[in-house]
Amino acid sequence: MAAASKSPSIYDLAEKLKISVSTVSRALQNHPKISQVTKRRVLELARQLNYQPNQMAKALSQGHSKLIGVLVPHIDGFFFGTIVRGIETAAHQAGYHVLICQSYEDATLQQEALTMLLQAQVAGILVSLAISTPDASAFAPVLERHVPLVLFDRFISGFDVSSVVIDDYQGAYDMTTHLLAQGARRIAHLAGPQSMGIFRERLRGFQAALHSHNAVSDPALILFDSLYIEGGIRGMTALLQLPQPPDAVFAANDFAAIGALQVLKEKNLRVPEDLLLAGFGDELTSAYVEPPLSTVNQLNLKMGEAAVQLLLNALNKTHGPAPHRFVLKPELIVRRSSNRQN
Amino acid sequence: MAAASKSPSIYDLAEKLKISVSTVSRALQNHPKISQVTKRRVLELARQLNYQPNQMAKALSQGHSKLIGVLVPHIDGFFFGTIVRGIETAAHQAGYHVLICQSYEDATLQQEALTMLLQAQVAGILVSLAISTPDASAFAPVLERHVPLVLFDRFISGFDVSSVVIDDYQGAYDMTTHLLAQGARRIAHLAGPQSMGIFRERLRGFQAALHSHNAVSDPALILFDSLYIEGGIRGMTALLQLPQPPDAVFAANDFAAIGALQVLKEKNLRVPEDLLLAGFGDELTSAYVEPPLSTVNQLNLKMGEAAVQLLLNALNKTHGPAPHRFVLKPELIVRRSSNRQN
DNA sequence: GTCGTAGAAGCAACCGGTTGCAAAACAAAA
DNA sequence: TTTTGTTTTGCAACCGGTTGCTTCTACGAC
């Protein structure tokens, strides 16, 4: 299309130097069978003409590109933003590029994105599942073509591929234990959609902690709603209307907790004096709300890096290695919203 | 590498149907010179074999890919996260993929990333400049190859390419005017690095507003520092030690304002009663700090979309169209930190 | 029966690299 | 000087598409 100057190819180099393209190609790869003299001449001319290898041609002839496909629900927001940053950084260090797609939590869009990534001939794919993912069938084409796949954060049970997750169970368990230690007797849980493994795990951890400390476990205190701010508002409002309201709330993510906090402020209930509050996920905002919100750090950057590492492992083995599950230990971040000592 | 099943190519289709590859190729493109019968047969077999066109091969033969390179300082953080989301969404609608790179505000990394994008044969490039960008020279290879380029948010004066920016001058002017209307007499400005056009513009708008309202314009009230939270902390601390401290602070971004807010809280100064505070950029956090922070909305999503639109325009003209500058009008978001009326 | 023509399909070159294998160049050994 | 061996280089096919131009077929017109 571009009528004007095209960038030089190895053919141009070969012609100018009166040698064959294969020699040029090998010289550029520093192939041992090419003489130093020739290499020097090729490299020199390449520099002069500002030669840039065409990665598409390279990918085509080699059968695989230096692209890693990343499919996330959305890239804005602190959590995925940081993960993607970690992914890009790690990928870049390994000489890979990152192709980004968003599923918007929609299974159909997710499916389409996978198709596009496959068509783009990516070397591997990193996915955090859309909440609406019904089953693993969308990934059949990926597996068929033996494109390495690594799931992170969001997974689906019974889908046996490599993945990196945090130990949601443990994080929820620890946070619940902490709330109990702070004197909570009736802890409510704003739980997320149970179709997502992570939210199931958080609920499990919550319940296990209650159980092992012989604390009250009232089903009325467990609410299932969206985990956006609005969901938190609805949930907290409902909790306050109970005959026996809770004295602590543990939300399955920070947004829900922030929503709950807004309701509490409106009702002039003090946190942590009247009620303890904690979230999950360490969103950036959580440190700046009033009072600062206790939460569980998901080690986002590390998760992105670990996901890339797993993918690179798979890429470097000729045989598909056995799926490997990488579990990150989350960290409790105790701030004022759950801390009465101080 | 992949020893096992490779995905089918048009050669496989051609062979199975005993027709030539060119016919298959044309049938898939719905070329008018191919009979309906043949098209039907090809399409049917393609579906059966789950044929996926190899986009690299297509890009190679056509001389351009369906890839848009995006180069930002970093993808986490609300501002760039949202922009990138807008970009991805708009690009996806136009059938393009998005290749992400981060410069980490480093000119060298930025340069490298540009090279990689060029080698990846992207159809066009969207860039928000790294703060340390010394001049436009890094972009020479891009212009030479006639790869369409659009800058967004961060630009550099004297570099005449298409760009989409918000009217930082106007935003700062409006916010300053608002602070004056709220009764501020001595407004301080936490200014950013003046190498960045956006921060220069914000400072200009600030000063112009003071001037046109005959307000105090004291050079001691203008501080230049980093615009991270720490910079805001340093700045506010310094301002409070002045013989005549300000009665309002306008920070060139929200992070600096949030840092300033922390200092004020520590010193038990009330916002907005004792001092008015405003930021710029509408970070997510700003709505949740106490008191909620007044700020200027940068219309991030819209900016991303506009950038893609400009790029698509350039891609569709054979002649490089004249550079077009798209200016978005920012919106004032008045919250409690600057509002005494209410 | 021959010619003209439109429609459908195919040949082959090309995009810009990589790579197995053959060939050329040069040096050392016989 | 011929033979053998070692480097160095080149030929040509391939990756999976696209596309200009040619060829083949069939059908109506003269």
XYZ file of C-alpha atoms (C1' of nucleotides) in Angstrom:
744
model
C 0.000 0.000 0.000
C 2.550 2.498 1.157
C 3.686 3.882 -2.129
C 6.734 5.506 -0.630
C 9.844 4.041 0.977
C 9.420 0.520 2.160
C 11.670 -0.807 4.822
C 14.596 -2.869 3.605
C 14.413 -6.649 3.628
C 17.158 -9.221 3.644
C 16.732 -9.313 -0.126
C 17.809 -5.716 -0.334
C 20.792 -6.438 1.849
C 21.716 -9.483 -0.204
C 21.503 -7.585 -3.454
C 23.605 -4.686 -2.259
C 26.284 -7.024 -0.940
C 26.037 -9.415 -3.881
C 25.528 -12.411 -1.705
C 22.566 -14.723 -1.230
C 19.672 -14.113 1.098
C 20.399 -17.248 3.030
C 23.835 -15.937 3.855
C 22.354 -12.673 5.000
C 19.775 -14.448 7.083
C 22.417 -16.583 8.724
C 24.778 -13.709 9.262
C 22.049 -11.847 11.102
C 21.450 -14.864 13.292
C 25.157 -15.082 14.010
C 25.210 -18.558 12.564
C 28.573 -20.272 13.181
C 29.091 -21.284 9.580
C 29.285 -17.745 8.303
C 32.692 -16.084 8.190
C 33.422 -13.174 10.443
C 34.122 -10.955 7.470
C 30.728 -11.574 5.926
C 28.954 -11.124 9.224
C 30.665 -7.826 9.731
C 29.689 -6.600 6.279
C 26.067 -7.663 6.706
C 25.737 -6.176 10.150
C 27.307 -2.951 8.999
C 24.959 -2.543 6.064
C 21.976 -3.530 8.185
C 22.854 -0.778 10.575
C 23.299 1.718 7.784
C 19.954 0.972 6.215
C 18.304 0.694 9.598
C 17.154 -2.792 8.742
C 14.330 -4.126 10.916
C 13.501 -7.826 10.676
C 9.887 -8.518 9.823
C 8.603 -10.495 12.765
C 5.539 -11.665 10.901
C 7.625 -13.307 8.233
C 9.791 -14.835 10.895
C 6.788 -16.110 12.783
C 5.296 -17.522 9.621
C 8.367 -19.447 8.626
C 9.061 -20.653 12.134
C 5.515 -21.603 12.860
C 5.180 -19.572 16.016
C 5.272 -15.942 16.988
C 6.691 -14.034 19.893
C 3.236 -13.012 20.974
C 1.475 -13.905 24.164
C -2.258 -13.471 24.210
C -3.750 -12.106 27.391
C -7.459 -12.324 27.981
C -8.894 -10.569 31.010
C -12.370 -9.393 31.951
C -11.145 -5.804 31.641
C -7.832 -4.045 31.957
C -8.807 -1.064 33.959
C -9.167 -1.410 37.684
C -6.320 -1.863 40.029
C -6.340 -5.611 40.242
C -6.167 -6.573 36.593
C -4.196 -3.482 35.741
C -1.426 -4.537 38.050
C -1.522 -8.139 36.922
C -1.296 -7.137 33.305
C 1.558 -4.873 34.144
C 3.333 -7.799 35.756
C 2.608 -9.921 32.724
C 3.851 -7.358 30.262
C 7.021 -6.797 32.229
C 7.855 -10.468 32.518
C 6.931 -11.172 28.916
C 9.020 -8.311 27.661
C 12.021 -9.613 29.521
C 11.611 -12.928 27.774
C 11.365 -11.217 24.395
C 7.646 -11.586 24.006
C 4.953 -9.131 23.132
C 1.583 -9.000 24.772
C -1.678 -9.014 22.874
C -4.509 -7.799 25.070
C -8.172 -8.722 24.892
C -11.058 -7.976 27.190
C -13.983 -10.295 27.730
C -16.094 -7.825 29.689
C -17.133 -10.816 31.770
C -19.045 -12.086 28.772
C -18.615 -15.693 27.714
C -19.392 -14.991 24.074
C -16.896 -12.178 23.784
C -14.401 -14.370 25.577
C -14.915 -17.073 22.999
C -14.465 -14.617 20.144
C -11.316 -13.243 21.685
C -9.866 -16.725 21.950
C -10.541 -17.295 18.281
C -8.842 -14.041 17.382
C -5.831 -14.892 19.496
C -5.543 -18.243 17.836
C -5.757 -16.650 14.414
C -3.094 -14.181 15.421
C -0.875 -17.220 15.965
C 0.050 -16.393 19.525
C 2.641 -18.605 21.140
C 0.588 -18.989 24.279
C -2.444 -17.660 26.081
C -3.017 -16.314 29.579
C -6.601 -16.098 30.725
C -8.546 -14.911 33.683
C -11.987 -16.315 33.117
C -15.073 -14.216 32.613
C -17.527 -14.695 35.443
C -20.141 -15.979 33.040
C -17.934 -18.761 31.681
C -20.258 -21.758 31.673
C -17.648 -24.475 31.172
C -14.317 -25.232 29.626
C -15.652 -25.975 26.153
C -14.593 -22.605 24.765
C -11.011 -23.704 25.235
C -11.231 -26.823 23.150
C -9.723 -25.167 20.046
C -6.811 -23.913 22.125
C -6.031 -27.325 23.511
C -6.513 -28.969 20.131
C -3.864 -26.781 18.609
C -1.549 -27.371 21.542
C -1.243 -23.703 22.313
C 0.005 -23.480 25.894
C -2.615 -22.081 28.218
C -2.327 -20.717 31.720
C -5.215 -19.500 33.819
C -4.704 -16.945 36.528
C -6.834 -15.770 39.405
C -10.090 -17.060 37.989
C -10.312 -20.718 37.199
C -12.951 -23.317 36.767
C -12.982 -26.589 38.560
C -12.447 -29.711 36.535
C -10.470 -27.843 33.880
C -7.048 -29.288 34.217
C -4.587 -26.734 32.910
C -1.751 -24.819 34.480
C -2.875 -21.993 36.651
C -1.729 -19.507 39.198
C -4.071 -18.514 41.916
C -3.864 -17.103 45.333
C -4.964 -19.130 48.248
C -8.343 -17.481 48.650
C -9.368 -19.975 51.251
C -6.397 -19.133 53.416
C -6.819 -15.391 52.942
C -10.446 -15.519 53.982
C -9.615 -17.826 56.846
C -6.944 -15.481 58.136
C -9.075 -12.387 57.830
C -11.984 -14.022 59.601
C -9.700 -15.195 62.367
C -8.373 -11.672 62.690
C -11.894 -10.255 62.994
C -12.700 -12.770 65.708
C -9.541 -11.821 67.534
C -10.689 -8.225 67.426
C -13.782 -9.230 69.323
C -16.306 -9.837 66.578
C -19.052 -12.271 67.550
C -21.443 -12.169 64.629
C -19.571 -11.766 61.375
C -21.466 -11.284 58.142
C -20.031 -12.201 54.749
C -20.807 -10.429 51.511
C -20.138 -13.342 49.203
C -19.707 -13.162 45.468
C -21.246 -15.263 42.708
C -20.567 -18.844 43.626
C -19.968 -19.772 40.015
C -16.490 -18.318 40.484
C -14.051 -20.568 42.263
C -12.373 -17.688 44.047
C -15.572 -16.583 45.731
C -16.470 -20.109 46.715
C -13.041 -20.446 48.263
C -13.409 -17.216 50.184
C -16.731 -18.354 51.543
C -15.247 -21.695 52.490
C -12.347 -20.053 54.290
C -14.748 -17.777 56.112
C -16.912 -20.628 57.282
C -13.978 -22.808 58.244
C -12.549 -20.064 60.426
C -15.874 -19.557 62.172
C -16.152 -23.250 62.734
C -12.684 -23.810 64.080
C -13.144 -20.960 66.543
C -16.614 -22.050 67.547
C -18.069 -18.753 66.440
C -21.618 -18.000 65.412
C -22.375 -19.153 61.894
C -25.734 -17.755 60.952
C -26.849 -18.376 57.346
C -28.775 -15.114 57.468
C -25.446 -13.339 57.686
C -24.220 -14.646 54.369
C -25.435 -12.579 51.442
C -24.895 -13.264 47.785
C -24.892 -10.278 45.511
C -22.743 -8.553 42.920
C -19.461 -7.378 44.303
C -19.616 -3.868 42.975
C -20.172 -0.897 45.209
C -23.913 -1.107 44.682
C -23.917 -4.724 45.774
C -22.162 -3.709 48.963
C -24.711 -0.978 49.567
C -27.607 -3.366 49.105
C -25.970 -5.981 51.281
C -25.137 -3.684 54.170
C -28.575 -2.137 54.093
C -30.136 -5.562 54.340
C -27.822 -6.624 57.147
C -28.720 -3.622 59.260
C -32.367 -4.512 59.015
C -31.876 -7.947 60.509
C -33.306 -8.558 63.982
C -29.776 -9.407 65.073
C -27.412 -7.375 62.921
C -23.754 -8.391 62.661
C -20.941 -6.733 64.564
C -18.466 -7.262 61.738
C -18.632 -7.537 57.967
C -16.186 -9.357 55.779
C -16.759 -8.609 52.102
C -15.399 -10.902 49.401
C -13.899 -7.894 47.697
C -13.005 -4.318 48.456
C -15.650 -2.695 46.320
C -18.423 -4.366 48.220
C -16.739 -3.328 51.461
C -16.530 0.270 50.295
C -20.194 0.190 49.414
C -20.953 -1.151 52.869
C -18.847 1.591 54.394
C -20.912 4.246 52.666
C -24.093 2.853 54.189
C -22.522 2.760 57.634
C -21.441 6.381 57.380
C -24.904 7.424 56.342
C -26.391 5.666 59.340
C -23.773 7.263 61.573
C -22.367 3.953 62.626
C -18.699 4.122 63.525
C -16.087 1.832 62.078
C -14.376 0.089 63.816
C -16.016 1.080 67.109
C -19.551 -0.059 66.291
C -18.740 -2.523 63.600
C -15.623 -4.050 62.114
C -15.171 -4.059 58.357
C -12.822 -5.877 56.034
C -12.503 -6.487 52.328
C -10.416 -8.596 49.995
C -8.121 -7.618 47.150
C -6.220 -4.545 48.301
C -7.614 -2.114 45.791
C -5.723 1.131 45.644
C -8.719 3.053 46.944
C -8.951 0.951 50.064
C -6.002 2.652 51.694
C -7.614 6.054 51.288
C -11.171 5.573 52.383
C -12.065 6.710 55.870
C -11.290 4.710 57.884
C -8.679 2.879 55.791
C -9.955 -0.553 54.924
C -8.405 -3.786 56.106
C -8.041 -6.190 53.249
C -6.158 -9.135 51.827
C -3.319 -8.474 49.424
C -3.473 -10.579 46.318
C 0.114 -9.988 45.213
C -1.016 -8.968 41.774
C 2.329 -8.206 40.221
C 3.677 -11.495 41.414
C 0.696 -13.286 39.995
C 1.297 -11.839 36.550
C 4.924 -12.787 36.658
C 4.180 -16.287 37.850
C 1.658 -16.771 35.061
C 4.221 -15.797 32.445
C 6.765 -18.077 34.055
C 4.422 -21.014 33.842
C 3.705 -20.214 30.224
C 7.378 -19.942 29.338
C 7.995 -23.303 30.958
C 5.330 -24.809 28.787
C 6.736 -23.126 25.689
C 10.196 -24.461 26.294
C 9.235 -28.070 26.719
C 8.506 -29.861 23.502
C 6.148 -32.167 25.271
C 3.324 -30.442 27.007
C 4.406 -30.578 30.627
C 1.958 -31.709 33.227
C -0.332 -28.884 34.291
C 1.152 -27.087 37.212
C -0.793 -25.170 39.806
C 0.979 -22.291 41.430
C -0.536 -21.067 44.678
C 0.406 -17.692 46.075
C -0.012 -17.023 49.752
C -2.000 -13.840 50.311
C -1.057 -11.318 52.974
C -3.333 -9.792 55.548
C -3.322 -6.007 55.510
C -4.753 -4.759 58.759
C -5.866 -1.145 58.712
C -8.112 0.863 60.947
C -11.443 -0.487 59.732
C -10.871 -3.711 61.628
C -8.473 -2.634 64.317
C -9.682 -1.698 67.759
C -6.388 -2.041 69.607
C -4.997 1.121 68.367
C 7.733 -27.660 17.087
C 4.238 -28.951 17.655
C 4.671 -32.515 16.567
C 0.969 -33.252 16.690
C -2.033 -31.952 14.799
C -1.418 -28.719 12.986
C -4.296 -26.529 12.133
C -5.603 -26.844 8.590
C -4.506 -24.384 5.925
C -6.134 -23.455 2.655
C -3.849 -26.036 1.079
C -5.530 -28.741 3.069
C -8.913 -27.447 2.026
C -7.858 -27.269 -1.612
C -6.516 -30.767 -1.604
C -9.583 -32.266 0.013
C -11.857 -30.509 -2.448
C -9.582 -31.096 -5.425
C -9.511 -27.465 -6.365
C -6.712 -24.923 -6.350
C -5.676 -22.858 -3.361
C -6.473 -19.642 -5.147
C -10.031 -20.752 -5.557
C -10.241 -21.615 -1.893
C -8.747 -18.293 -0.923
C -11.195 -16.429 -3.088
C -14.123 -18.471 -1.941
C -13.312 -17.587 1.649
C -13.180 -13.934 0.701
C -16.521 -14.233 -1.009
C -14.943 -13.135 -4.254
C -17.573 -12.485 -6.979
C -15.875 -14.656 -9.570
C -16.303 -17.833 -7.610
C -19.501 -19.792 -8.167
C -21.997 -20.155 -5.376
C -21.630 -23.912 -5.471
C -17.893 -23.780 -4.915
C -18.197 -21.208 -2.168
C -20.688 -23.361 -0.393
C -18.448 -26.393 -0.581
C -15.420 -24.491 0.679
C -17.262 -22.836 3.511
C -18.789 -26.103 4.554
C -15.455 -27.900 4.702
C -13.839 -24.967 6.471
C -16.470 -25.205 9.128
C -16.055 -28.930 9.447
C -12.300 -28.756 9.868
C -12.578 -25.689 12.073
C -10.317 -23.789 9.721
C -8.744 -20.619 11.171
C -7.009 -18.242 8.766
C -3.421 -17.517 9.685
C -3.351 -13.796 10.274
C 0.416 -13.624 10.084
C 0.440 -15.060 6.615
C -2.303 -12.699 5.647
C -0.469 -9.738 7.093
C 2.697 -10.774 5.351
C 1.159 -11.052 1.945
C -0.869 -7.925 2.329
C 1.936 -5.885 3.754
C 0.123 -4.791 6.879
C -1.331 -6.386 9.944
C -4.442 -5.838 11.986
C -2.353 -4.849 14.964
C -2.298 -1.503 16.692
C 0.661 -0.807 18.915
C -0.046 1.019 22.152
C 2.778 2.516 24.127
C 2.006 3.976 27.534
C 4.112 4.778 30.576
C 2.353 1.970 32.434
C -0.976 0.217 32.186
C -1.936 0.047 35.795
C -3.432 3.076 37.447
C -6.855 4.327 36.749
C -5.998 6.892 34.117
C -4.050 4.798 31.651
C -6.020 1.720 32.510
C -9.205 3.375 31.418
C -7.661 4.876 28.321
C -6.273 1.550 27.263
C -9.621 0.001 27.866
C -11.176 2.600 25.586
C -8.521 1.912 22.999
C -8.954 -1.818 23.117
C -12.688 -1.543 22.835
C -12.607 0.811 19.870
C -9.855 -1.141 18.146
C -11.669 -4.399 18.604
C -14.765 -2.963 17.006
C -12.721 -2.015 13.979
C -11.255 -5.506 13.763
C -7.881 -4.631 15.203
C -5.831 -6.172 17.942
C -3.917 -4.204 20.499
C -0.262 -4.766 21.254
C 0.692 -3.241 24.583
C 4.030 -1.851 25.673
C 5.076 0.067 28.736
C 7.808 2.683 28.784
C 7.939 3.049 32.563
C 8.494 6.739 31.864
C 11.902 5.841 30.522
C 13.002 7.256 27.178
C 15.297 4.354 26.385
C 12.669 1.728 27.049
C 10.261 3.810 25.032
C 12.647 3.774 22.107
C 13.101 0.019 22.354
C 9.378 -0.513 22.492
C 8.910 1.530 19.340
C 11.446 -0.618 17.562
C 9.684 -3.767 18.667
C 6.342 -2.441 17.508
C 7.782 -1.583 14.144
C 9.275 -5.038 13.817
C 5.952 -6.546 14.744
C 4.597 -4.764 11.672
C 1.833 -2.940 13.465
C -0.551 -0.999 11.288
C -0.325 2.056 13.493
C 0.925 3.274 16.831
C -0.694 5.105 19.723
C 1.638 6.710 22.220
C 1.456 8.598 25.440
C 4.955 9.929 25.882
C 7.238 9.010 28.739
C 7.948 11.983 30.936
C 11.641 11.719 30.203
C 11.191 11.938 26.417
C 13.873 14.429 25.411
C 12.660 15.151 21.884
C 10.865 13.654 18.935
C 13.908 11.939 17.466
C 12.887 8.521 18.748
C 9.962 8.653 16.360
C 11.977 9.180 13.211
C 11.878 5.482 12.223
C 8.118 5.466 12.650
C 7.627 8.461 10.409
C 10.129 7.163 7.865
C 8.146 3.995 7.433
C 4.923 5.936 7.202
C 3.357 4.087 10.077
C 0.459 6.249 11.270
C 1.112 7.698 14.686
C -1.232 9.312 17.164
C -0.202 10.786 20.483
C -2.635 10.998 23.344
C -2.614 12.889 26.602
C 1.122 13.493 26.654
C 2.620 15.304 23.733
C 5.686 17.314 22.975
C 5.622 20.726 21.428
C 6.975 21.089 17.928
C 6.211 17.479 17.083
C 3.576 17.770 14.467
C 1.552 14.580 14.475
C -2.067 13.801 15.169
C -2.939 13.863 18.798
C -5.790 13.843 21.214
C -5.482 15.801 24.376
C -7.729 17.329 26.883
C -7.782 21.036 27.324
C -5.621 21.109 30.427
C -5.472 24.864 30.344
C -9.223 25.165 30.461
C -9.598 22.526 33.143
C -7.106 24.259 35.393
C -8.651 27.623 34.630
C -12.106 26.382 35.555
C -10.990 24.709 38.743
C -9.069 27.752 39.870
C -12.048 29.957 39.139
C -14.195 27.607 41.161
C -11.827 27.794 44.132
C -11.896 31.570 43.972
C -15.659 31.505 43.893
C -15.578 29.404 47.037
C -13.731 32.165 48.777
C -10.110 31.225 48.335
C -7.712 34.177 48.419
C -4.283 32.553 48.352
C -4.290 29.471 46.173
C -1.214 27.265 45.994
C -0.452 25.039 43.037
C 1.358 21.732 43.217
C 2.744 21.761 39.690
C 4.229 18.827 37.866
C 7.421 18.542 35.837
C 7.319 21.353 33.315
C 8.875 19.175 30.652
C 5.420 17.727 30.173
C 3.086 19.865 28.137
C 0.061 18.880 30.177
C 1.552 20.195 33.388
C 2.694 23.406 31.766
C -0.820 23.909 30.493
C -2.315 23.314 33.908
C 0.022 25.840 35.412
C -0.822 28.335 32.670
C -4.528 27.870 33.219
C -4.061 28.305 36.941
C -2.142 31.531 36.512
C -4.476 32.907 33.887
C -7.462 32.384 36.162
C -5.744 34.139 39.053
C -4.848 36.967 36.772
C -8.234 37.470 35.217
C -9.839 37.526 38.649
C -7.223 39.834 40.111
C -6.300 37.271 42.716
C -3.039 36.904 44.602
C -0.339 35.280 42.507
C 2.545 34.519 44.802
C 5.456 32.572 43.258
C 6.141 31.036 46.659
C 2.818 29.247 46.347
C 3.829 27.358 43.232
C 5.775 24.195 43.997
C 7.367 21.839 41.517
C 7.743 18.281 42.618
C 6.840 14.774 41.582
C 3.140 14.199 41.403
C 3.031 11.025 43.400
C 1.576 10.885 46.871
C 4.989 11.567 48.391
C 5.375 14.682 46.299
C 2.048 15.920 47.598
C 3.135 15.237 51.156
C 6.363 17.149 50.705
C 4.592 19.991 48.974
C 1.854 20.421 51.541
C 4.328 20.228 54.390
C 6.373 22.974 52.812
C 3.320 25.125 52.167
C 2.211 24.949 55.781
C 5.564 26.243 56.902
C 5.298 29.412 54.857
C 4.861 32.661 56.745
C 1.644 33.143 54.821
C 0.258 29.681 54.080
C -2.368 29.254 51.360
C -6.073 28.887 52.013
C -6.547 26.587 49.053
C -4.432 24.056 47.199
C -4.871 23.014 43.610
C -2.724 20.012 42.739
C -1.892 19.168 39.142
C -3.038 15.625 39.750
C -5.074 13.676 42.241
C -2.240 11.741 43.782
C -0.480 14.881 44.869
C -3.783 16.155 46.252
C -4.294 12.958 48.208
C -0.793 13.265 49.625
C -1.585 16.817 50.637
C -4.794 15.650 52.259
C -2.903 13.201 54.433
C -0.692 15.985 55.754
C -3.700 18.174 56.475
C -5.386 15.408 58.429
C -2.287 14.841 60.494
C -2.123 18.503 61.355
C -5.816 18.447 62.191
C -6.663 20.995 59.569
C -10.171 20.641 58.253
C -11.021 20.401 54.587
C -12.844 22.363 53.267
C -13.406 24.524 56.337
C -9.800 25.539 56.940
C -8.474 24.959 53.494
C -9.898 24.080 50.090
C -8.372 21.243 48.132
C -8.655 20.126 44.530
C -6.894 17.762 42.220
C -6.891 16.902 38.544
C -7.592 13.633 36.753
C -10.500 12.037 38.564
C -8.717 9.006 39.864
C -11.024 6.343 41.177
C -9.722 6.805 44.697
C -10.587 10.487 44.748
C -14.262 9.836 45.227
C -13.601 7.764 48.319
C -11.118 9.767 50.305
C -12.455 11.809 53.215
C -13.606 14.362 52.281
C -14.222 13.343 48.672
C -11.843 15.226 46.424
C -12.875 17.775 43.839
C -11.110 17.142 40.595
C -11.169 17.531 36.838
C -12.461 14.670 34.766
C -10.199 13.776 31.882
C -12.727 11.704 29.961
C -10.339 8.820 29.708
C -12.505 6.359 27.869
C -13.379 8.989 25.333
C -9.754 9.842 24.874
C -8.879 6.269 24.042
C -11.697 6.046 21.569
C -10.792 9.323 19.946
C -7.183 8.230 19.574
C -8.238 5.065 17.788
C -10.570 7.048 15.585
C -7.793 9.360 14.513
C -5.586 6.394 13.793
C -8.241 4.658 11.741
C -8.723 7.818 9.728
C -5.043 7.867 8.959
C -5.078 4.182 8.033
C -7.902 4.618 5.604
C -6.406 7.459 3.663
C -3.688 6.418 1.288
C -2.071 9.776 1.580
C -1.074 10.661 5.073
C -3.764 13.118 6.084
C -2.786 16.352 7.701
C -2.141 15.897 11.404
C -5.281 16.517 13.326
C -5.442 17.657 16.898
C -8.460 16.573 18.842
C -9.141 18.538 22.002
C -11.490 17.165 24.621
C -13.164 19.532 27.020
C -12.628 18.399 30.594
C -15.385 18.486 33.173
C -15.214 19.935 36.639
C -16.176 17.492 39.352
C -16.953 19.416 42.496
C -16.959 17.352 45.662
C -16.767 18.247 49.301
C -13.057 19.054 49.460
C -13.649 22.355 47.724
C -17.263 23.002 48.508
C -18.241 25.220 51.409
C -21.784 25.943 50.280
C -23.114 22.671 51.259
C -19.792 -25.160 -37.687
C -17.012 -21.400 -36.075
C -16.377 -17.368 -33.366
C -17.035 -14.374 -29.433
C -17.643 -13.915 -24.789
C -18.710 -14.285 -20.045
C -18.007 -17.000 -16.039
C -15.269 -20.105 -13.291
C -11.083 -22.004 -11.970
C -6.023 -22.469 -12.029
C -0.954 -21.150 -12.577
C 2.577 -18.969 -10.593
C 4.750 -15.182 -8.416
C 5.037 -12.689 -4.265
C 5.242 -11.143 0.868
C 10.130 -11.790 4.024
C 11.949 -14.635 6.363
C 14.315 -19.953 7.647
C 16.824 -24.131 6.772
C 18.358 -28.849 4.803
C 21.368 -30.063 1.605
C 24.385 -29.376 -2.290
C 28.136 -26.891 -4.179
C 31.994 -23.902 -4.357
C 36.218 -22.203 -2.409
C 40.279 -22.773 -0.272
C 43.783 -25.157 2.403
C 46.249 -29.028 3.770
C 47.676 -33.708 2.991
C 49.179 -37.416 -0.207
C 49.126 -32.265 -9.021
C 45.442 -34.733 -7.354
C 42.804 -36.039 -3.365
C 40.653 -35.239 0.841
C 38.792 -32.218 4.213
C 36.948 -28.073 6.078
C 34.819 -23.689 5.672
C 31.835 -20.775 3.602
C 28.139 -19.799 0.566
C 24.160 -20.619 -2.411
C 19.999 -23.115 -4.246
C 15.515 -24.007 -3.549
C 11.637 -25.353 -0.906
C 8.661 -23.992 2.673
C 5.524 -21.236 6.006
C 0.097 -19.787 4.520
C -1.888 -16.736 2.622
C -3.139 -13.023 -1.898
C -3.712 -11.695 -6.628
C -2.763 -10.541 -11.764
C -3.240 -12.915 -15.622
C -4.070 -17.053 -18.312
C -6.740 -20.961 -19.489
C -10.693 -23.761 -19.843
C -15.589 -24.511 -20.391
C -19.975 -23.725 -21.966
C -23.298 -21.266 -24.252
C -25.524 -18.173 -27.485
C -24.930 -15.656 -31.894
C -23.810 -15.477 -36.623
